[in-house]
CSV table of C-alpha atoms in Angstrom, one decimal:
chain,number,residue,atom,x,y,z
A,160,UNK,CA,0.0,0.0,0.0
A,161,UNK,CA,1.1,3.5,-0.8
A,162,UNK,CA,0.9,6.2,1.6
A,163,UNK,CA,-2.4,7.5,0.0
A,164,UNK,CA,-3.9,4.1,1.0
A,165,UNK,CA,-3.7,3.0,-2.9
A,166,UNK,CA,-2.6,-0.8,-3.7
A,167,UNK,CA,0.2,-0.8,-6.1
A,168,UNK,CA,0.5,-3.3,-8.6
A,169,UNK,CA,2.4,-6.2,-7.6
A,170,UNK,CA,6.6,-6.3,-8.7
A,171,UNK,CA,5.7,-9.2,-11.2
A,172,UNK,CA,2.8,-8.0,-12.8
A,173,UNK,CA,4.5,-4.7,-13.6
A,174,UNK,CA,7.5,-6.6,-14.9
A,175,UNK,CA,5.1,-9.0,-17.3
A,176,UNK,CA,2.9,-6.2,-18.8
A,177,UNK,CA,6.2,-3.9,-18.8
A,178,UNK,CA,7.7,-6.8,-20.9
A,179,UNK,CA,4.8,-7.3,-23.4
A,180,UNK,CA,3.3,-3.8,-23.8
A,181,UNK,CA,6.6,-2.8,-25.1
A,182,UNK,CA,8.2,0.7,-24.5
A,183,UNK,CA,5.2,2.4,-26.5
A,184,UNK,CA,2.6,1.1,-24.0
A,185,UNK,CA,3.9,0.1,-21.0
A,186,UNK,CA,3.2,3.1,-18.9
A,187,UNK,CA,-0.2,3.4,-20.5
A,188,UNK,CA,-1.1,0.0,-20.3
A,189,UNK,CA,0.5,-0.4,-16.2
A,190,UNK,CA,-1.6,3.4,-15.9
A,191,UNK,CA,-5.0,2.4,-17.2
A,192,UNK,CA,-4.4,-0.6,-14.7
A,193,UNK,CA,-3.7,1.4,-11.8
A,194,UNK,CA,-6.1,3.6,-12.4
A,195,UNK,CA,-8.8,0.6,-12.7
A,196,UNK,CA,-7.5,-1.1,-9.7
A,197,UNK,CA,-7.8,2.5,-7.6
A,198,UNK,CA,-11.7,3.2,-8.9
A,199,UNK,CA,-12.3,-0.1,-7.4
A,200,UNK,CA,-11.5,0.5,-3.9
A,201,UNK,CA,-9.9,-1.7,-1.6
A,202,UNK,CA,-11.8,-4.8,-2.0
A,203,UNK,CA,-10.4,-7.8,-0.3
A,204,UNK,CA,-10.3,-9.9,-3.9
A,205,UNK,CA,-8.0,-7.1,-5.4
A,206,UNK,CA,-5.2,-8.9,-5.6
A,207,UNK,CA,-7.3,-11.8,-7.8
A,208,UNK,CA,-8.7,-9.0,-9.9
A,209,UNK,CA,-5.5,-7.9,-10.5
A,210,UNK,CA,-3.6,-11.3,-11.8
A,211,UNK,CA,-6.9,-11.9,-13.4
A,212,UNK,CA,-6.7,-8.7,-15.6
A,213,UNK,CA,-3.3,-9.0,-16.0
A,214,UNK,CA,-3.7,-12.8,-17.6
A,215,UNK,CA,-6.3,-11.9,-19.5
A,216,UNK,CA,-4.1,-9.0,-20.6
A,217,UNK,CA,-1.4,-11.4,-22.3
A,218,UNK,CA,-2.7,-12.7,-25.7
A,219,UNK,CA,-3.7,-8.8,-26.7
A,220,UNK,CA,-0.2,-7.8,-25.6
A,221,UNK,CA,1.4,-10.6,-27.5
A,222,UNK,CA,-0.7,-9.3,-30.7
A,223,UNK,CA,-0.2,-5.7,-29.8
A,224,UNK,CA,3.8,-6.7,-29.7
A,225,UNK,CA,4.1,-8.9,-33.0
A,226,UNK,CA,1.2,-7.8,-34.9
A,227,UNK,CA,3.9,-5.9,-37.2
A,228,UNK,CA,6.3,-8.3,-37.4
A,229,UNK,CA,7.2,-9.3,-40.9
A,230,UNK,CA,6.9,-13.1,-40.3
A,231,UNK,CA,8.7,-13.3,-44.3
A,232,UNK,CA,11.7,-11.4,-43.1
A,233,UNK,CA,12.2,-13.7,-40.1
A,234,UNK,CA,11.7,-16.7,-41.8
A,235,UNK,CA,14.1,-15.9,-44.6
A,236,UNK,CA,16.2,-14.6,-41.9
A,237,UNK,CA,16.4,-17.8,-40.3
A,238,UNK,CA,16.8,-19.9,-43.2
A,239,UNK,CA,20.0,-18.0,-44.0
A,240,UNK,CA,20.9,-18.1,-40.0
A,241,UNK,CA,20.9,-22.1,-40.8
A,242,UNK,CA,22.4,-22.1,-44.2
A,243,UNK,CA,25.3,-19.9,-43.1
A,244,UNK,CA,25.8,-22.5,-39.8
A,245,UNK,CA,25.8,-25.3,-42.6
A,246,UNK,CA,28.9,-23.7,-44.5
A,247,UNK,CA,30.2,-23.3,-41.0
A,248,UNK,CA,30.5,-26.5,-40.1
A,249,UNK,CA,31.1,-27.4,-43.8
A,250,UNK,CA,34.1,-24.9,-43.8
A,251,UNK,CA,35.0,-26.7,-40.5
A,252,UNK,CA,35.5,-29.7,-42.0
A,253,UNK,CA,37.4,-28.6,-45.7
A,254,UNK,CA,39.3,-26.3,-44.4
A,255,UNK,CA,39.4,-25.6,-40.4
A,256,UNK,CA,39.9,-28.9,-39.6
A,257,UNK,CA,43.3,-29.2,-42.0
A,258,UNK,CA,44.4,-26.2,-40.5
A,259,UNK,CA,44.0,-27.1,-37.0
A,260,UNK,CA,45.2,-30.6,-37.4
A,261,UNK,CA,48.5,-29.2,-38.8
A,262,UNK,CA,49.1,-27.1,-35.6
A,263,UNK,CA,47.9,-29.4,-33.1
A,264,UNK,CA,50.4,-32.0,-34.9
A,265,UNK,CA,53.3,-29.3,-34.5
A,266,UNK,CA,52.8,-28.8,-30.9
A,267,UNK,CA,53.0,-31.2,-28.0
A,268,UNK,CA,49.6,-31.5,-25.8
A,269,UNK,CA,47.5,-29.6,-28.3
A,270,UNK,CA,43.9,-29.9,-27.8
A,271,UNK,CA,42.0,-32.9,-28.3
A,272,UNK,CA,39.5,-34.0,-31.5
A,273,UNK,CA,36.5,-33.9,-28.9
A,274,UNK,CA,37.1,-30.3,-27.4
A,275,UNK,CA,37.6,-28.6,-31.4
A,276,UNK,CA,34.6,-30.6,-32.3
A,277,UNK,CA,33.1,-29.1,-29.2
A,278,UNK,CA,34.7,-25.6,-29.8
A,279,UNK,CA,33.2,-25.1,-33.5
A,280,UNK,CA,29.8,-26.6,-33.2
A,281,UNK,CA,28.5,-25.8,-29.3
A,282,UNK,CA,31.0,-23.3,-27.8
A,283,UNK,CA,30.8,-20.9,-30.9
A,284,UNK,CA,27.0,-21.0,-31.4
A,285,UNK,CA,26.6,-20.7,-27.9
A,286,UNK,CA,28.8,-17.2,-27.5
A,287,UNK,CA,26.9,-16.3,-30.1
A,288,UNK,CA,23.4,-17.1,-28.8
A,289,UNK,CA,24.7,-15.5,-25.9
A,290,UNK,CA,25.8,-12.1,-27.7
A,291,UNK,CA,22.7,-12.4,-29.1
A,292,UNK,CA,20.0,-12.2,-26.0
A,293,UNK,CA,22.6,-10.0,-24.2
A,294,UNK,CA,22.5,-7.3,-26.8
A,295,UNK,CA,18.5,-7.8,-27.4
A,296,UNK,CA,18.3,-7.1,-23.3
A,297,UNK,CA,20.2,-4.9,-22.0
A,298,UNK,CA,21.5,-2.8,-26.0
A,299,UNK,CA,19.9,0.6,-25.3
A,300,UNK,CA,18.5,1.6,-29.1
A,301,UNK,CA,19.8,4.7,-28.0
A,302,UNK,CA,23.3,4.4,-28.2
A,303,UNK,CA,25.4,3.2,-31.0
A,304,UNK,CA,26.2,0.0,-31.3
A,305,UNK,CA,30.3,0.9,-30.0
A,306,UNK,CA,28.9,2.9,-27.5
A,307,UNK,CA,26.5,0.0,-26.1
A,308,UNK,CA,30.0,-2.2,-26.7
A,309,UNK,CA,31.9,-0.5,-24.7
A,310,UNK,CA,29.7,0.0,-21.8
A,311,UNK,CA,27.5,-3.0,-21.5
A,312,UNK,CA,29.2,-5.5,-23.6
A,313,UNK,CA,32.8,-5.2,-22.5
A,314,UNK,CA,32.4,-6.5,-19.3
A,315,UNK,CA,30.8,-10.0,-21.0
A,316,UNK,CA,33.9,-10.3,-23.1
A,317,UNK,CA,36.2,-9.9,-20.2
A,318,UNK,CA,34.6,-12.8,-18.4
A,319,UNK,CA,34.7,-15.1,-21.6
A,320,UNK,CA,38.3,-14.3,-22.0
A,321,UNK,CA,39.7,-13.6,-18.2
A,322,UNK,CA,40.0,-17.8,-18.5
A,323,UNK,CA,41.9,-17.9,-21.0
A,324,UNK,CA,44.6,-15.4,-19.2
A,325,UNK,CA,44.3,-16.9,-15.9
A,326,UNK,CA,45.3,-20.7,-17.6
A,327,UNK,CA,48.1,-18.9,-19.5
A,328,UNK,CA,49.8,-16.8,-16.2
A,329,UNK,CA,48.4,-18.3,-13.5
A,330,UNK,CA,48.2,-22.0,-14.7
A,331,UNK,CA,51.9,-22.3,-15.9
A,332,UNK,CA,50.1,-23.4,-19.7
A,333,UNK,CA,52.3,-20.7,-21.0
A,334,UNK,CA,53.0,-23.3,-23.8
A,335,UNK,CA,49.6,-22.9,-25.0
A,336,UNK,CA,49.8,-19.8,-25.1
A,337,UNK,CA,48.9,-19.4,-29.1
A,338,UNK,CA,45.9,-21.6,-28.8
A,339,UNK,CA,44.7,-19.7,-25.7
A,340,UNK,CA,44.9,-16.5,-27.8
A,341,UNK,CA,43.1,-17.9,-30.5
A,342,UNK,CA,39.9,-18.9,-29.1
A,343,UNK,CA,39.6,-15.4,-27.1
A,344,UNK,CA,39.9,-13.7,-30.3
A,345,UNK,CA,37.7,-16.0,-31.6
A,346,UNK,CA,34.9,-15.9,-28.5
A,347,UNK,CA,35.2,-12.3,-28.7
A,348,UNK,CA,34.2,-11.9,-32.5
A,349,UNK,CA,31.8,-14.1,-32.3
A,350,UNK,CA,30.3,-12.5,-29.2
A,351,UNK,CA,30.3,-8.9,-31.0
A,352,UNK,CA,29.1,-10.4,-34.5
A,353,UNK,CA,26.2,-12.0,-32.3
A,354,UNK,CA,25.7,-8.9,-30.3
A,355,UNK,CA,25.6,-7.2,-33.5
A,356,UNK,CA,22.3,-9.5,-34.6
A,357,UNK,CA,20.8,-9.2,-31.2
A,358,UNK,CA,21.3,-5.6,-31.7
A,359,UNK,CA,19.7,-5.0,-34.8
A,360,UNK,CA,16.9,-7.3,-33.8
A,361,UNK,CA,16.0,-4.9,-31.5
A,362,UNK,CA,16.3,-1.8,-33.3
A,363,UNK,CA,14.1,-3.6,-35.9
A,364,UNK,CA,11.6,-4.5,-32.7
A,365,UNK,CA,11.9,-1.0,-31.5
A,366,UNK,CA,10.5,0.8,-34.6
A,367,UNK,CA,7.3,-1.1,-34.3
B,177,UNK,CA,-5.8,3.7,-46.2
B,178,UNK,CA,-8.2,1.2,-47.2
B,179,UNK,CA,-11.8,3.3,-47.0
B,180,UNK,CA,-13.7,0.7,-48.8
B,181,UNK,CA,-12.8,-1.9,-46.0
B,182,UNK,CA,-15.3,-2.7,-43.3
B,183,UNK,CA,-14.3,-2.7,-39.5
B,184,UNK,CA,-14.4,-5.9,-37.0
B,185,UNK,CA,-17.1,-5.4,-34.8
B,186,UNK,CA,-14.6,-4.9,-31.7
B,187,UNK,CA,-12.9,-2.2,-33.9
B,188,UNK,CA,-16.5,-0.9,-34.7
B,189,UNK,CA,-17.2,-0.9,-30.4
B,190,UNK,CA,-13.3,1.1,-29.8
B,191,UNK,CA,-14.2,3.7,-32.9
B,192,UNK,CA,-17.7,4.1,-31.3
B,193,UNK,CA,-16.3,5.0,-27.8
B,194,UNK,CA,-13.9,7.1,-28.9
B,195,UNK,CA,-16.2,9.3,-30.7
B,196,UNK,CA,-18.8,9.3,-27.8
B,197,UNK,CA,-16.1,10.8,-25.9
B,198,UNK,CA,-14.8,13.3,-28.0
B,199,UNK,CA,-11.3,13.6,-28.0
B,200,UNK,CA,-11.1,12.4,-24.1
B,201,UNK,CA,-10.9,8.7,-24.6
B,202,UNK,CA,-8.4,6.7,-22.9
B,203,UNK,CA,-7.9,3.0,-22.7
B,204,UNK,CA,-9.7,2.8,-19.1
B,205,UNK,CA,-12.9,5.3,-20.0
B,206,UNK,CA,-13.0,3.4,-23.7
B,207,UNK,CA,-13.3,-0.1,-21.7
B,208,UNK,CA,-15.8,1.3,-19.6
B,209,UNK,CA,-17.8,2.3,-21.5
B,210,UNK,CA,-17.8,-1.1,-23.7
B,211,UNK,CA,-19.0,-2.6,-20.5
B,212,UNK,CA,-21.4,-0.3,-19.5
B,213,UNK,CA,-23.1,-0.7,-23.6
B,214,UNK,CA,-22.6,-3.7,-24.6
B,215,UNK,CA,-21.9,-5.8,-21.1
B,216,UNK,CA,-18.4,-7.1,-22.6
B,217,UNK,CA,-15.3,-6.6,-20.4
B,218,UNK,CA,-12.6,-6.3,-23.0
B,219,UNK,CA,-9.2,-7.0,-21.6
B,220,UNK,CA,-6.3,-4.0,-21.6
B,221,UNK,CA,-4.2,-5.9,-24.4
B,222,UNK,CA,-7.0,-6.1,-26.5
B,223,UNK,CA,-8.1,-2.9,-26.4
B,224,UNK,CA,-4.4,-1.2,-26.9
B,225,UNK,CA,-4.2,-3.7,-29.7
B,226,UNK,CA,-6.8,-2.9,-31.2
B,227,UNK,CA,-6.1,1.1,-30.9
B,228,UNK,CA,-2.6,0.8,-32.5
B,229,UNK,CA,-4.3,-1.3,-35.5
B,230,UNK,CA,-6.7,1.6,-35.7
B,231,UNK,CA,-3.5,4.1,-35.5
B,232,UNK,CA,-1.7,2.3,-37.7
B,233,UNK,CA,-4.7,2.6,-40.3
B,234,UNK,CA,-5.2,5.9,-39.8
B,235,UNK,CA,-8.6,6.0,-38.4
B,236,UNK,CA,-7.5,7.7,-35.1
B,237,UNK,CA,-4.7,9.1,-33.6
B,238,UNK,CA,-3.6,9.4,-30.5
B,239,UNK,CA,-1.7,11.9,-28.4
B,240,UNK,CA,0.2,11.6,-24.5
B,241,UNK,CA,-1.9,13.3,-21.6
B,242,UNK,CA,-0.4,14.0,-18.1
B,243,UNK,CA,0.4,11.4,-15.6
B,244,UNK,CA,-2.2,11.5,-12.3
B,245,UNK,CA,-1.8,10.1,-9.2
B,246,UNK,CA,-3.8,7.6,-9.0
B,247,UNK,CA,-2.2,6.2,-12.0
B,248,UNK,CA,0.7,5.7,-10.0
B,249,UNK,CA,2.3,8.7,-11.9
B,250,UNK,CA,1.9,7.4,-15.5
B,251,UNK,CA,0.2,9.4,-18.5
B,252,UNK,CA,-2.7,8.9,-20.2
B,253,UNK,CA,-3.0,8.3,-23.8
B,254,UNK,CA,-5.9,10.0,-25.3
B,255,UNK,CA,-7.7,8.9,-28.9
B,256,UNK,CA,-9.2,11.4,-31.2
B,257,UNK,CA,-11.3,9.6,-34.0
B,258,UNK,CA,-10.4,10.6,-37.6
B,259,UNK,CA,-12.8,11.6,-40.2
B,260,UNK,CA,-12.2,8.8,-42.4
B,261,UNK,CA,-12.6,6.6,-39.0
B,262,UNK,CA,-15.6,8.2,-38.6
B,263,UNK,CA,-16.4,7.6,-42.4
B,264,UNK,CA,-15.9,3.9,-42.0
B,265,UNK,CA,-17.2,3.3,-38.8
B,266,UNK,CA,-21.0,4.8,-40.7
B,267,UNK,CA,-20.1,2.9,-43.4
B,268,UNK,CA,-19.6,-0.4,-41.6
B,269,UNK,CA,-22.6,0.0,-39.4
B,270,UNK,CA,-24.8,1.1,-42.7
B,271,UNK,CA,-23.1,-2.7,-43.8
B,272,UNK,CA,-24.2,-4.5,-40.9
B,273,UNK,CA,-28.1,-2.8,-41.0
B,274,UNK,CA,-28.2,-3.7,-44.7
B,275,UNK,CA,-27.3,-7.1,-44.1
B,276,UNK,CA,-30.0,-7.4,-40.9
B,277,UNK,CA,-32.1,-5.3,-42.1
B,278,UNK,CA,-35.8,-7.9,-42.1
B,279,UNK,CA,-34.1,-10.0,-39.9
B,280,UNK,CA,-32.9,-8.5,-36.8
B,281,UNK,CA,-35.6,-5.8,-35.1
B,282,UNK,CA,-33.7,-2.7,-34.6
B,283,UNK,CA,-35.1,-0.6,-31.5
B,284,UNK,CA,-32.8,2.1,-32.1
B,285,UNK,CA,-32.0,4.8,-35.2
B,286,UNK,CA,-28.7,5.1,-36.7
């Protein structure tokens, strides 16, 4: 209760309409229910009304949210998105997996068939997934996208590649050195080229 | 704008309200006064999706009031119909009385 004797609307309702009104009409929508939830007094089921209006709420929201979405561009957006993963991995195989062979046969202890197979196909997706939903979160539209790098992002990268420091200094695996250098230029590329997507996915999400 | 296109008849009840209220309508006085005519409670995301279809077309617009109190400090948007809203919404009513008319007893005059 607020000091005027008003209910406020519970943390998680706020956050779920907030969510799926969208900037344009979150305050409007979270207003109107305010408003409502005020003109009808402190009745003892207020707290039903309010999850009741706020589920019944969801599938307009939804629709109010995606209702401009050009379902084409996404589609052919993904298609490519799995193509492009296709001549990855193809690439992986034709040409990556010469390369890599070559230097893991020139250095002692190099890394093993399992962990490169695991590097190209999970770890790399997965930085980029993760560059991805980062950026669509917490990118402000705003900013540029070197500005929103720098501020927001940077921190990520640092975690991803703080590891790979810490096994070459502090984990005497100086010899591996190359190979740890490698992969965090490699996670953080892929991170940026993901947040990159994530980013303009948003912008694109914004402008409806 | 498609002016030959007939509304849905939730987007006929929204166009209705707003002009009733004459430049004043918000989501919470619009919904009330679908409930209070017609005895439907429309949910919020229904109603703001159907206002930013009607935006989008054209048929109203819509403009930021100022934030109250008892709105927890957030602003109103208020809906103005537009005259080809207006113009369609006639239209689509004329539609539905020509297709009742003999069939359905009106008891009131458009």
């Amino acid at each position: 209760m607020s000091e005027q004797g008003q209910r406020a609307l519970p943390l998680l309702a706020r956050f779920l309409i907030g969510i799926l009104a969208g900037p344009l009409y979150r305050d409007h929508v979270l207003g109107d229910l305010q408003e409502e939830l005020h003109l009808k007094g402190s009745a003892s089921q207020s707290r039903l009304w309010i999850w009741q209006q706020v589920f019944a709420a969801i599938p307009g929201l939804v629709i109010l949210r995606t209702h401009d979405l050009d379902l084409r561009s996404i589609a052919v957006t993904t298609l490519l998105t799995l193509v492009a993963y296709g001549l990855l991995v193809l690439l992986g195989q034709i040409v990556t997996r010469p390369i890599l062979m070559s230097m893991r046969d020139s250095f002692s202890g190099g890394p093993s068939w399992d962990y490169l197979y695991f590097y190209m196909l999970v770890r790399l997706p997965g930085v980029f997934l993760v560059g991805a939903l980062f950026a669509l979160v917490a990118y402000r539209p705003s900013q540029s996208s070197h500005e929103n790098f720098a501020r927001r992002l940077a921190p990520l990268l640092l975690v991803l590649i703080l590891p790979q420091i810490w096994f070459i200094v502090a984990a005497d695996q100086i010899e591996f050195v190359a190979g740890r250098i490698i992969r965090a230029v490699a996670d953080g590329v892929v991170l940026y080229a993901g947040a990159g997507a994530g980013f303009w996915l948003k912008l694109r999400l914004s402008d409806k | 704008m498609e002016s030959n296109k007939n509304l849905g008849e939730f987007e006929m009840l929204v166009l209705a309200a707003i002009l009733r209220q004459d430049g004043d309508a918000y989501g919470i006085s619009i919904k009330q006064d679908i409930e209070e005519r017609t005895g439907r409670s429309p949910s919020l995301g229904a109603l703001y999706a159907t206002l930013s279809r009607l935006e989008k077309k054209s048929l109203v617009r819509s403009r930021i009031g100022d934030a109250t109190a008892e709105r927890g400090g957030r602003a109103k948007r208020h809906y103005t119909i537009e005259s080809i809203g207006q113009k369609l919404l006639e239209q689509s009513v004329q539609a539905l009385r020509n297709m009742t008319d003999g069939v359905v007893s009106w008891s009131f005059a458009i």
